[in-house]
């Protein structure tokens, strides 16, 4: 059995702050800053397709930075840390420009070289299951 993380709240807050700063890059329209949060070997899902590596992810996401206004925003709702303190999972809502929740994201973060880097990301749309 692994030892519990000695500073769970501190580490959790680091990931919350990192996820929040990552989301702020979209609001600030700063694609260069966005790219600095992504691990070299990261995988982001675009529907069922896996975007592999920082370069492919940043190229694909460039469309979200093309317009002066952000097409969506997100913020962490929950964060959990492995007892090792090396991996973290964050989940939260995705909002449209009007602030309506339109989906949810789930991200996996890895602590490397003194910083948290995102290694997996997947969003999902919230469906209106009452629609015919």
Short mmCIF file of N, CA and C in Angstrom, two decimals:
data_model
loop_
_atom_site.label_atom_id
_atom_site.label_comp_id
_atom_site.label_asym_id
_atom_site.label_seq_id
_atom_site.Cartn_x
_atom_site.Cartn_y
_atom_site.Cartn_z
N UNK A 1 0.84 -1.18 0.00
CA UNK A 1 0.00 0.00 0.00
C UNK A 1 0.89 1.25 0.00
N UNK A 2 0.55 2.22 -0.84
CA UNK A 2 1.38 3.41 -0.92
C UNK A 2 1.10 4.35 0.24
N UNK A 3 2.08 5.16 0.53
CA UNK A 3 1.94 6.15 1.61
C UNK A 3 1.07 7.30 1.11
N UNK A 4 0.23 7.87 1.98
CA UNK A 4 -0.57 9.02 1.57
C UNK A 4 0.32 10.22 1.24
N UNK A 5 -0.17 11.03 0.34
CA UNK A 5 0.52 12.25 -0.06
C UNK A 5 0.64 13.16 1.15
N UNK A 6 1.85 13.59 1.51
CA UNK A 6 2.03 14.38 2.73
C UNK A 6 1.33 15.74 2.70
N UNK A 7 1.27 16.39 1.57
CA UNK A 7 0.66 17.72 1.47
C UNK A 7 -0.45 17.68 0.41
N UNK A 8 -1.46 16.85 0.68
CA UNK A 8 -2.53 16.65 -0.30
C UNK A 8 -3.17 17.97 -0.71
N UNK A 9 -3.61 18.78 0.25
CA UNK A 9 -4.30 20.04 -0.08
C UNK A 9 -3.41 20.99 -0.87
N UNK A 10 -2.15 21.07 -0.50
CA UNK A 10 -1.22 21.94 -1.22
C UNK A 10 -1.05 21.46 -2.67
N UNK A 11 -0.89 20.16 -2.85
CA UNK A 11 -0.72 19.61 -4.19
C UNK A 11 -2.01 19.77 -5.00
N UNK A 12 -3.14 19.51 -4.38
CA UNK A 12 -4.43 19.68 -5.04
C UNK A 12 -4.60 21.13 -5.48
N UNK A 13 -4.26 22.06 -4.63
CA UNK A 13 -4.36 23.48 -4.99
C UNK A 13 -3.44 23.84 -6.14
N UNK A 14 -2.25 23.23 -6.20
CA UNK A 14 -1.34 23.47 -7.33
C UNK A 14 -2.01 23.07 -8.64
N UNK A 15 -2.66 21.91 -8.64
CA UNK A 15 -3.32 21.44 -9.86
C UNK A 15 -4.53 22.32 -10.19
N UNK A 16 -5.31 22.70 -9.20
CA UNK A 16 -6.43 23.62 -9.43
C UNK A 16 -5.95 24.92 -10.05
N UNK A 17 -4.88 25.47 -9.50
CA UNK A 17 -4.32 26.72 -10.03
C UNK A 17 -3.77 26.52 -11.44
N UNK A 18 -3.15 25.38 -11.69
CA UNK A 18 -2.61 25.10 -13.02
C UNK A 18 -3.73 24.96 -14.04
N UNK A 19 -4.77 24.20 -13.70
CA UNK A 19 -5.91 24.03 -14.61
C UNK A 19 -6.57 25.38 -14.88
N UNK A 20 -6.72 26.20 -13.85
CA UNK A 20 -7.32 27.52 -14.00
C UNK A 20 -6.47 28.41 -14.90
N UNK A 21 -5.16 28.37 -14.74
CA UNK A 21 -4.26 29.15 -15.59
C UNK A 21 -4.31 28.65 -17.03
N UNK A 22 -4.41 27.33 -17.20
CA UNK A 22 -4.53 26.74 -18.52
C UNK A 22 -5.79 27.25 -19.20
N UNK A 23 -6.92 27.25 -18.50
CA UNK A 23 -8.18 27.74 -19.05
C UNK A 23 -8.09 29.23 -19.39
N UNK A 24 -7.36 29.98 -18.59
CA UNK A 24 -7.22 31.42 -18.81
C UNK A 24 -6.53 31.72 -20.14
N UNK A 25 -5.70 30.80 -20.63
CA UNK A 25 -5.04 31.02 -21.92
C UNK A 25 -6.06 31.13 -23.05
N UNK A 26 -7.19 30.41 -22.91
CA UNK A 26 -8.25 30.51 -23.92
C UNK A 26 -8.93 31.87 -23.80
N UNK A 27 -9.27 32.27 -22.59
CA UNK A 27 -9.92 33.57 -22.39
C UNK A 27 -9.02 34.71 -22.85
N UNK A 28 -7.72 34.57 -22.61
CA UNK A 28 -6.76 35.60 -23.00
C UNK A 28 -6.37 35.53 -24.47
N UNK A 29 -6.82 34.47 -25.16
CA UNK A 29 -6.52 34.27 -26.58
C UNK A 29 -5.01 34.11 -26.79
N UNK A 30 -4.36 33.37 -25.91
CA UNK A 30 -2.90 33.22 -25.90
C UNK A 30 -2.51 31.77 -26.20
N UNK A 31 -2.45 31.44 -27.48
CA UNK A 31 -2.15 30.08 -27.88
C UNK A 31 -0.73 29.66 -27.49
N UNK A 32 0.20 30.57 -27.50
CA UNK A 32 1.56 30.24 -27.09
C UNK A 32 1.58 29.80 -25.62
N UNK A 33 0.92 30.54 -24.75
CA UNK A 33 0.83 30.16 -23.35
C UNK A 33 0.09 28.83 -23.20
N UNK A 34 -0.97 28.64 -23.97
CA UNK A 34 -1.72 27.38 -23.97
C UNK A 34 -0.78 26.20 -24.21
N UNK A 35 0.10 26.33 -25.17
CA UNK A 35 0.99 25.23 -25.54
C UNK A 35 1.97 24.85 -24.42
N UNK A 36 2.28 25.78 -23.54
CA UNK A 36 3.26 25.49 -22.49
C UNK A 36 2.73 24.56 -21.41
N UNK A 37 1.42 24.37 -21.35
CA UNK A 37 0.81 23.48 -20.36
C UNK A 37 0.74 22.03 -20.84
N UNK A 38 1.03 21.80 -22.10
CA UNK A 38 0.84 20.49 -22.72
C UNK A 38 2.15 19.71 -22.75
N UNK A 39 2.12 18.48 -22.23
CA UNK A 39 3.30 17.62 -22.26
C UNK A 39 3.62 17.24 -23.71
N UNK A 40 4.89 17.00 -23.98
CA UNK A 40 5.31 16.63 -25.33
C UNK A 40 4.57 15.41 -25.86
N UNK A 41 4.27 14.45 -24.98
CA UNK A 41 3.64 13.19 -25.39
C UNK A 41 2.14 13.14 -25.08
N UNK A 42 1.51 14.28 -24.91
CA UNK A 42 0.09 14.35 -24.54
C UNK A 42 -0.81 13.79 -25.63
N UNK A 43 -2.01 13.40 -25.20
CA UNK A 43 -3.07 12.99 -26.12
C UNK A 43 -4.33 13.77 -25.75
N UNK A 44 -4.90 14.47 -26.73
CA UNK A 44 -6.18 15.13 -26.58
C UNK A 44 -7.13 14.45 -27.55
N UNK A 45 -8.35 14.23 -27.12
CA UNK A 45 -9.34 13.64 -28.01
C UNK A 45 -10.13 14.73 -28.70
N UNK A 46 -10.34 14.55 -30.00
CA UNK A 46 -11.20 15.40 -30.81
C UNK A 46 -12.29 14.47 -31.32
N UNK A 47 -13.38 14.35 -30.58
CA UNK A 47 -14.37 13.32 -30.87
C UNK A 47 -13.74 11.97 -30.55
N UNK A 48 -13.75 11.08 -31.52
CA UNK A 48 -13.14 9.76 -31.33
C UNK A 48 -11.69 9.71 -31.79
N UNK A 49 -11.23 10.79 -32.42
CA UNK A 49 -9.85 10.86 -32.92
C UNK A 49 -8.90 11.31 -31.82
N UNK A 50 -7.76 10.65 -31.73
CA UNK A 50 -6.73 11.04 -30.75
C UNK A 50 -5.70 11.94 -31.43
N UNK A 51 -5.53 13.13 -30.88
CA UNK A 51 -4.46 14.02 -31.31
C UNK A 51 -3.25 13.69 -30.46
N UNK A 52 -2.14 13.37 -31.10
CA UNK A 52 -0.97 12.86 -30.38
C UNK A 52 0.17 13.87 -30.42
N UNK A 53 0.59 14.28 -29.24
CA UNK A 53 1.74 15.17 -29.11
C UNK A 53 1.37 16.64 -29.13
N UNK A 54 2.20 17.42 -28.46
CA UNK A 54 1.95 18.86 -28.33
C UNK A 54 1.76 19.54 -29.68
N UNK A 55 2.61 19.24 -30.64
CA UNK A 55 2.55 19.92 -31.93
C UNK A 55 1.21 19.68 -32.63
N UNK A 56 0.75 18.45 -32.66
CA UNK A 56 -0.53 18.13 -33.32
C UNK A 56 -1.70 18.76 -32.56
N UNK A 57 -1.64 18.73 -31.25
CA UNK A 57 -2.71 19.32 -30.42
C UNK A 57 -2.80 20.82 -30.67
N UNK A 58 -1.67 21.50 -30.59
CA UNK A 58 -1.66 22.96 -30.77
C UNK A 58 -2.14 23.32 -32.18
N UNK A 59 -1.70 22.57 -33.18
CA UNK A 59 -2.15 22.85 -34.54
C UNK A 59 -3.67 22.68 -34.67
N UNK A 60 -4.21 21.62 -34.11
CA UNK A 60 -5.65 21.38 -34.18
C UNK A 60 -6.43 22.43 -33.41
N UNK A 61 -5.93 22.81 -32.24
CA UNK A 61 -6.63 23.79 -31.40
C UNK A 61 -6.46 25.22 -31.90
N UNK A 62 -5.64 25.46 -32.90
CA UNK A 62 -5.44 26.83 -33.40
C UNK A 62 -6.76 27.45 -33.86
N UNK A 63 -7.68 26.62 -34.33
CA UNK A 63 -8.99 27.15 -34.77
C UNK A 63 -9.76 27.79 -33.62
N UNK A 64 -9.51 27.33 -32.39
CA UNK A 64 -10.20 27.90 -31.23
C UNK A 64 -9.61 29.25 -30.81
N UNK A 65 -8.44 29.56 -31.33
CA UNK A 65 -7.78 30.83 -31.01
C UNK A 65 -7.87 31.83 -32.16
N UNK A 66 -8.52 31.45 -33.26
CA UNK A 66 -8.55 32.28 -34.47
C UNK A 66 -9.37 33.55 -34.30
N UNK A 67 -10.49 33.47 -33.60
CA UNK A 67 -11.37 34.63 -33.46
C UNK A 67 -11.02 35.44 -32.21
N UNK A 68 -11.43 36.70 -32.19
CA UNK A 68 -11.10 37.53 -31.02
C UNK A 68 -11.81 37.10 -29.73
N UNK A 69 -12.95 36.42 -29.86
CA UNK A 69 -13.68 35.96 -28.67
C UNK A 69 -13.53 34.45 -28.52
N UNK A 70 -13.37 34.01 -27.30
CA UNK A 70 -13.22 32.58 -27.03
C UNK A 70 -14.53 31.85 -27.33
N UNK A 71 -14.44 30.70 -28.01
CA UNK A 71 -15.66 29.95 -28.34
C UNK A 71 -16.21 29.16 -27.16
N UNK A 72 -15.42 28.98 -26.11
CA UNK A 72 -15.86 28.26 -24.92
C UNK A 72 -14.88 28.56 -23.78
N UNK A 73 -15.26 28.15 -22.60
CA UNK A 73 -14.41 28.29 -21.42
C UNK A 73 -14.59 27.04 -20.57
N UNK A 74 -13.71 26.86 -19.61
CA UNK A 74 -13.83 25.73 -18.68
C UNK A 74 -13.18 26.10 -17.36
N UNK A 75 -13.55 25.37 -16.33
CA UNK A 75 -12.92 25.55 -15.02
C UNK A 75 -12.99 24.22 -14.27
N UNK A 76 -12.00 23.98 -13.43
CA UNK A 76 -12.00 22.72 -12.68
C UNK A 76 -13.05 22.74 -11.58
N UNK A 77 -13.73 21.62 -11.45
CA UNK A 77 -14.70 21.45 -10.36
C UNK A 77 -14.13 20.52 -9.30
N UNK A 78 -13.51 19.43 -9.75
CA UNK A 78 -12.89 18.49 -8.82
C UNK A 78 -11.49 18.13 -9.31
N UNK A 79 -10.63 17.89 -8.36
CA UNK A 79 -9.27 17.44 -8.64
C UNK A 79 -8.93 16.35 -7.63
N UNK A 80 -8.34 15.28 -8.11
CA UNK A 80 -7.83 14.22 -7.25
C UNK A 80 -6.38 13.95 -7.61
N UNK A 81 -5.60 13.64 -6.59
CA UNK A 81 -4.16 13.41 -6.74
C UNK A 81 -3.83 11.99 -6.31
N UNK A 82 -2.99 11.29 -7.07
CA UNK A 82 -2.48 10.00 -6.60
C UNK A 82 -1.62 10.23 -5.37
N UNK A 83 -1.54 9.22 -4.52
CA UNK A 83 -0.72 9.34 -3.31
C UNK A 83 0.74 9.63 -3.63
N UNK A 84 1.19 9.24 -4.82
CA UNK A 84 2.58 9.51 -5.21
C UNK A 84 2.83 11.00 -5.43
N UNK A 85 1.74 11.76 -5.67
CA UNK A 85 1.88 13.19 -5.95
C UNK A 85 2.36 13.48 -7.36
N UNK A 86 2.36 12.49 -8.23
CA UNK A 86 2.90 12.66 -9.59
C UNK A 86 1.83 12.75 -10.67
N UNK A 87 0.61 12.27 -10.39
CA UNK A 87 -0.48 12.31 -11.35
C UNK A 87 -1.72 12.91 -10.69
N UNK A 88 -2.47 13.65 -11.48
CA UNK A 88 -3.70 14.27 -10.98
C UNK A 88 -4.77 14.19 -12.06
N UNK A 89 -6.01 14.15 -11.61
CA UNK A 89 -7.16 14.11 -12.51
C UNK A 89 -8.05 15.31 -12.20
N UNK A 90 -8.42 16.06 -13.23
CA UNK A 90 -9.31 17.20 -13.04
C UNK A 90 -10.53 17.05 -13.93
N UNK A 91 -11.67 17.50 -13.42
CA UNK A 91 -12.95 17.42 -14.13
C UNK A 91 -13.70 18.71 -13.88
N UNK A 92 -14.43 19.17 -14.88
CA UNK A 92 -15.23 20.36 -14.68
C UNK A 92 -16.09 20.68 -15.88
N UNK A 93 -16.91 21.71 -15.75
CA UNK A 93 -17.82 22.10 -16.82
C UNK A 93 -17.12 22.87 -17.94
N UNK A 94 -17.68 22.72 -19.14
CA UNK A 94 -17.31 23.52 -20.30
C UNK A 94 -18.52 24.41 -20.58
N UNK A 95 -18.25 25.70 -20.80
CA UNK A 95 -19.34 26.67 -21.00
C UNK A 95 -19.24 27.34 -22.36
N UNK A 96 -20.39 27.66 -22.93
CA UNK A 96 -20.41 28.43 -24.17
C UNK A 96 -20.15 29.90 -23.83
N UNK A 97 -20.03 30.76 -24.84
CA UNK A 97 -19.73 32.18 -24.56
C UNK A 97 -20.77 32.88 -23.68
N UNK A 98 -21.99 32.35 -23.62
CA UNK A 98 -23.02 32.94 -22.75
C UNK A 98 -22.96 32.41 -21.33
N UNK A 99 -22.07 31.46 -21.07
CA UNK A 99 -21.93 30.91 -19.73
C UNK A 99 -22.75 29.66 -19.46
N UNK A 100 -23.47 29.18 -20.48
CA UNK A 100 -24.26 27.97 -20.33
C UNK A 100 -23.36 26.74 -20.36
N UNK A 101 -23.60 25.79 -19.47
CA UNK A 101 -22.83 24.55 -19.47
C UNK A 101 -23.25 23.72 -20.67
N UNK A 102 -22.28 23.40 -21.52
CA UNK A 102 -22.55 22.63 -22.74
C UNK A 102 -21.79 21.31 -22.76
N UNK A 103 -20.95 21.09 -21.78
CA UNK A 103 -20.18 19.86 -21.75
C UNK A 103 -19.37 19.74 -20.48
N UNK A 104 -18.52 18.75 -20.48
CA UNK A 104 -17.65 18.50 -19.34
C UNK A 104 -16.30 18.04 -19.88
N UNK A 105 -15.24 18.40 -19.19
CA UNK A 105 -13.92 17.93 -19.57
C UNK A 105 -13.37 17.04 -18.47
N UNK A 106 -12.45 16.20 -18.85
CA UNK A 106 -11.68 15.39 -17.90
C UNK A 106 -10.24 15.42 -18.39
N UNK A 107 -9.33 15.79 -17.50
CA UNK A 107 -7.92 15.90 -17.86
C UNK A 107 -7.06 15.12 -16.87
N UNK A 108 -5.96 14.61 -17.37
CA UNK A 108 -4.97 13.94 -16.54
C UNK A 108 -3.69 14.75 -16.61
N UNK A 109 -3.14 15.07 -15.44
CA UNK A 109 -1.94 15.89 -15.32
C UNK A 109 -0.80 15.07 -14.73
N UNK A 110 0.41 15.35 -15.18
CA UNK A 110 1.61 14.68 -14.67
C UNK A 110 2.58 15.75 -14.18
N UNK A 111 3.15 15.51 -13.01
CA UNK A 111 4.16 16.43 -12.48
C UNK A 111 5.50 16.05 -13.07
N UNK A 112 6.11 16.97 -13.81
CA UNK A 112 7.38 16.70 -14.46
C UNK A 112 8.25 17.95 -14.47
N UNK A 113 9.49 17.78 -14.13
CA UNK A 113 10.46 18.89 -14.15
C UNK A 113 9.95 20.13 -13.42
N UNK A 114 9.30 19.90 -12.27
CA UNK A 114 8.87 21.02 -11.43
C UNK A 114 7.58 21.69 -11.84
N UNK A 115 6.84 21.10 -12.79
CA UNK A 115 5.59 21.73 -13.25
C UNK A 115 4.56 20.65 -13.58
N UNK A 116 3.28 21.02 -13.49
CA UNK A 116 2.20 20.13 -13.89
C UNK A 116 1.96 20.32 -15.38
N UNK A 117 1.95 19.20 -16.12
CA UNK A 117 1.69 19.21 -17.56
C UNK A 117 0.51 18.29 -17.84
N UNK A 118 -0.34 18.73 -18.74
CA UNK A 118 -1.49 17.92 -19.11
C UNK A 118 -1.03 16.81 -20.06
N UNK A 119 -1.48 15.57 -19.79
CA UNK A 119 -1.07 14.45 -20.62
C UNK A 119 -2.25 13.80 -21.36
N UNK A 120 -3.46 13.89 -20.83
CA UNK A 120 -4.66 13.41 -21.51
C UNK A 120 -5.77 14.44 -21.29
N UNK A 121 -6.58 14.65 -22.33
CA UNK A 121 -7.72 15.54 -22.19
C UNK A 121 -8.84 15.02 -23.08
N UNK A 122 -10.04 15.01 -22.51
CA UNK A 122 -11.21 14.62 -23.29
C UNK A 122 -12.40 15.41 -22.81
N UNK A 123 -13.10 16.00 -23.74
CA UNK A 123 -14.33 16.70 -23.44
C UNK A 123 -15.51 15.90 -23.94
N UNK A 124 -16.65 16.13 -23.35
CA UNK A 124 -17.87 15.50 -23.84
C UNK A 124 -19.01 16.51 -23.78
N UNK A 125 -19.84 16.47 -24.80
CA UNK A 125 -21.00 17.35 -24.85
C UNK A 125 -22.08 16.81 -23.93
N UNK A 126 -22.85 17.71 -23.39
CA UNK A 126 -24.00 17.32 -22.60
C UNK A 126 -25.19 17.25 -23.56
N UNK A 127 -25.80 16.09 -23.62
CA UNK A 127 -26.91 15.94 -24.56
C UNK A 127 -28.22 16.29 -23.86
N UNK A 128 -29.17 16.71 -24.64
CA UNK A 128 -30.54 16.90 -24.14
C UNK A 128 -31.25 15.58 -24.38
N UNK A 129 -31.23 14.73 -23.38
CA UNK A 129 -31.77 13.38 -23.52
C UNK A 129 -33.29 13.37 -23.63
N UNK A 130 -33.94 14.50 -23.39
CA UNK A 130 -35.40 14.57 -23.52
C UNK A 130 -35.80 14.86 -24.97
N UNK A 131 -34.84 15.25 -25.79
CA UNK A 131 -35.15 15.56 -27.20
C UNK A 131 -35.46 14.27 -27.96
N UNK A 132 -36.42 14.35 -28.90
CA UNK A 132 -36.80 13.14 -29.66
C UNK A 132 -35.70 12.66 -30.57
#
